[in-house]
Amino acid sequence: MNGVTYGFDDDLINVNLTINPAELDKELDSTALFNEIRNTELGEVYLSRNTIKSACDKANHLFKTNDTTPVTESIGERRNAEVSFRIAEDDMQAVLSVTAPYGGQHPSLKAILSLAKKSGIVRGLGKRHIMNLLEKVKLADAGETIDAVVAKGLPPRDGHSSYMKPLVPNALDRVLRPQTNPDGKTDLRNLGDVICVKAKTPVVKRVSPSKGRVGYTIKGAPLEAKPGDWLPIKMGSGVEVSEEDENLLIASHSGMPKFLDLVMSVDDTYTCTGVNVGSGHVNYDGAVLVNGDVTEKMRVVATGDITINGFVESAYIEAGGDIIITEGAMGKESNDANSCSCILKAGGNIHVQHGQGLSINCGRNVSIGRQLAYSYIQCGGSVTVGQIDNPKGNLFACEIESQDVVIAGTLGAVSGSSLSVDFSDGFNRLVERIDIIEDLVKQLRDNNLRHKEKMDIIAQKAVPKEMLRRVNEAQELFENETAMLNWIEMKAIEMRAAKEQYQERIRIVATKKLYSGVTLKLNKRNWRSDREYDRSEVKFRDHQWHFEPLVS
C-alpha cells in the first residue's frame, strides 16, 4: 500500500507502523492492512487490531483534511510464552498452564522447574508430563493455551485392620484343589490327605494391623495415615487362645477344622470306614468322616461337615456345614415331585465329583467335578460344573433353583433333554424384604415428623423446672428414634442395591456348548435356547434376558 510502512524496531521486538497521508491514494481499510501484515514475516508476532484500526482512522481523517502529518504507532510485539501454575486448595495437585508464544521464546524445562520451586511445589512433580506439554505447545497456534496436571501429591493410605489367617485348610478347599504329582502334572484323583488336627494344633492366627502409608502434598507437607485397628478374635467351638501367643488360636481337642465367615471352629469328628446295613445310620453332633461308601437307604446326619471318601448310592446325607463326596453319588427318580432317592442337604456348600438322580438342597454353592444329570438343585449360591478356575463339565436334564451364576462347559445335551434354571426365589425374597423395610421406613418417618413438630413446640415454650427431666427424656427418645430411622433408611438403600446386584449377578455360562432346550426364568421373564450355540452366556439386563457369545 502506498504511504504505509511497517517493520521491527532496532531491537527486533516491537512492530512499528508509519502512515504518510500525503502518499495515500485512497482511504485505508484497517482489516485489509491487518491481513497484509499478518501474511508477512511479522505474522508470527502479536498484532493489535485495535491499534491498527485507530492508526488507520487517524490517517484517513488527515487524508481527507489534506493534512500531511505522518501517523506512527507501535502495533505489535514479540511475546514469549506465558507460564503459570494453578495449585488445588488441598495442595494435592498442580496444573501447568502454558500459552504459546507470539514469535517469542518457548519455555525450557529448567525454567519451569525453577518456577515450580518458587511456587512451592517440591514433591510429586513429573518431568515427563512437563516435557509432553512443551512438545504440544511447540505445535500449538500462537496464543493457544495448553493445560496439564504435572504434579500430584500422595494421599495417605490407612492401615488395614488385623485379620484372621487360617493355618489349616477347609476340607472343601482341599477337594477343589487337586494335588500335583512330582512330574508337575495335576492328578484329579489325588485330593491329598483329609485334614484333621490334634489338640493344641495352631489353626488360625490374628495378623497384626498395618501402620498404613504416610502421604504428602505437592508442597511437601506430610499427611499422616491412620493405623489399622485391632479387631477382636471371633472364636468358634473347639478352639482356645494359645497361652504363648494371644494372637494364636489352637485346637482344644482333636477334630476337623472349619474356617467360615472369619470364625474358626474345630468340630469333633466321627470317623468310620463306610455306612451300610452292618454299621447302621450315623447321627453325630460334630463332623463326620466316612472313608468308604454310603450304601442304599442309609442316613448320615451331622451338625458339622460331612466328608465321604467314596460313593453314595440312594442315601440321605444332611450336614449343618458342607457336604463333600470325593467320588460320586447316584439315585433314582422318586414318586414325589421334584425328588430323587439320593438326597443331599447342607447348610453350607455341597461338592460331588459326579452325580445323577440327586436332590440337592444347600444354603451356599454347589460344585460338581465332572457331570450332573437328571437331578434337582435348590441352592442359595452358584452352581459350577468342572474345575472352579476352568469349568468344563457337563450339566443336563436338571431342574435348578439358584441365586447366582450357573456355569459349566456344556449346558444341555444333543438329545434336547430339558435343563431349566429358575432365579426367581432369591429375587422374590429380596423384594419381600424391601417391601417390609420400606413400609417400616414410612411408618417411622411419619412418627418421627410428628414427634419433631411436638418437640419444636416444646422448645418454643418456657418449661417449668419440675418438667425439665421429662422433657430431656423425651428429647433423648426423639434422638434415638431419629438414629433408628437413619439406620433403617440406610438398610433400605442397601437392600435396593442388593436387588440390582442380584439382577446383574444371575446368568448362565457355557464355556464349550449351549444346546437347545435350556430355559431360564426370573418370575415372568423367560428365555429358551432354540438351537445349538458355541461358547456363550445369557445374562439379565434392563429387565430382559440377553444372549451374548463369549469371544475370549
Coordinates of C-alpha atoms in Angstrom, one line a residue, residues 157-162 207-213 226-229:
R157 CA -3.3 -44.9 52.8
D158 CA -4.8 -46.0 56.1
G159 CA -3.5 -49.3 57.5
H160 CA -5.6 -52.4 57.3
S161 CA -7.1 -53.8 60.5
S162 CA -6.0 -57.1 61.9
V207 CA -2.3 -60.9 61.8
S208 CA -1.4 -57.6 63.3
P209 CA -2.8 -54.4 61.7
S210 CA -0.5 -52.3 59.5
K211 CA 0.6 -48.8 60.1
G212 CA -0.5 -47.5 56.7
R213 CA 1.3 -45.3 54.3
K226 CA -4.5 -43.8 60.3
P227 CA -3.1 -47.1 61.6
G228 CA -5.3 -50.2 61.4
D229 CA -7.4 -51.4 64.4

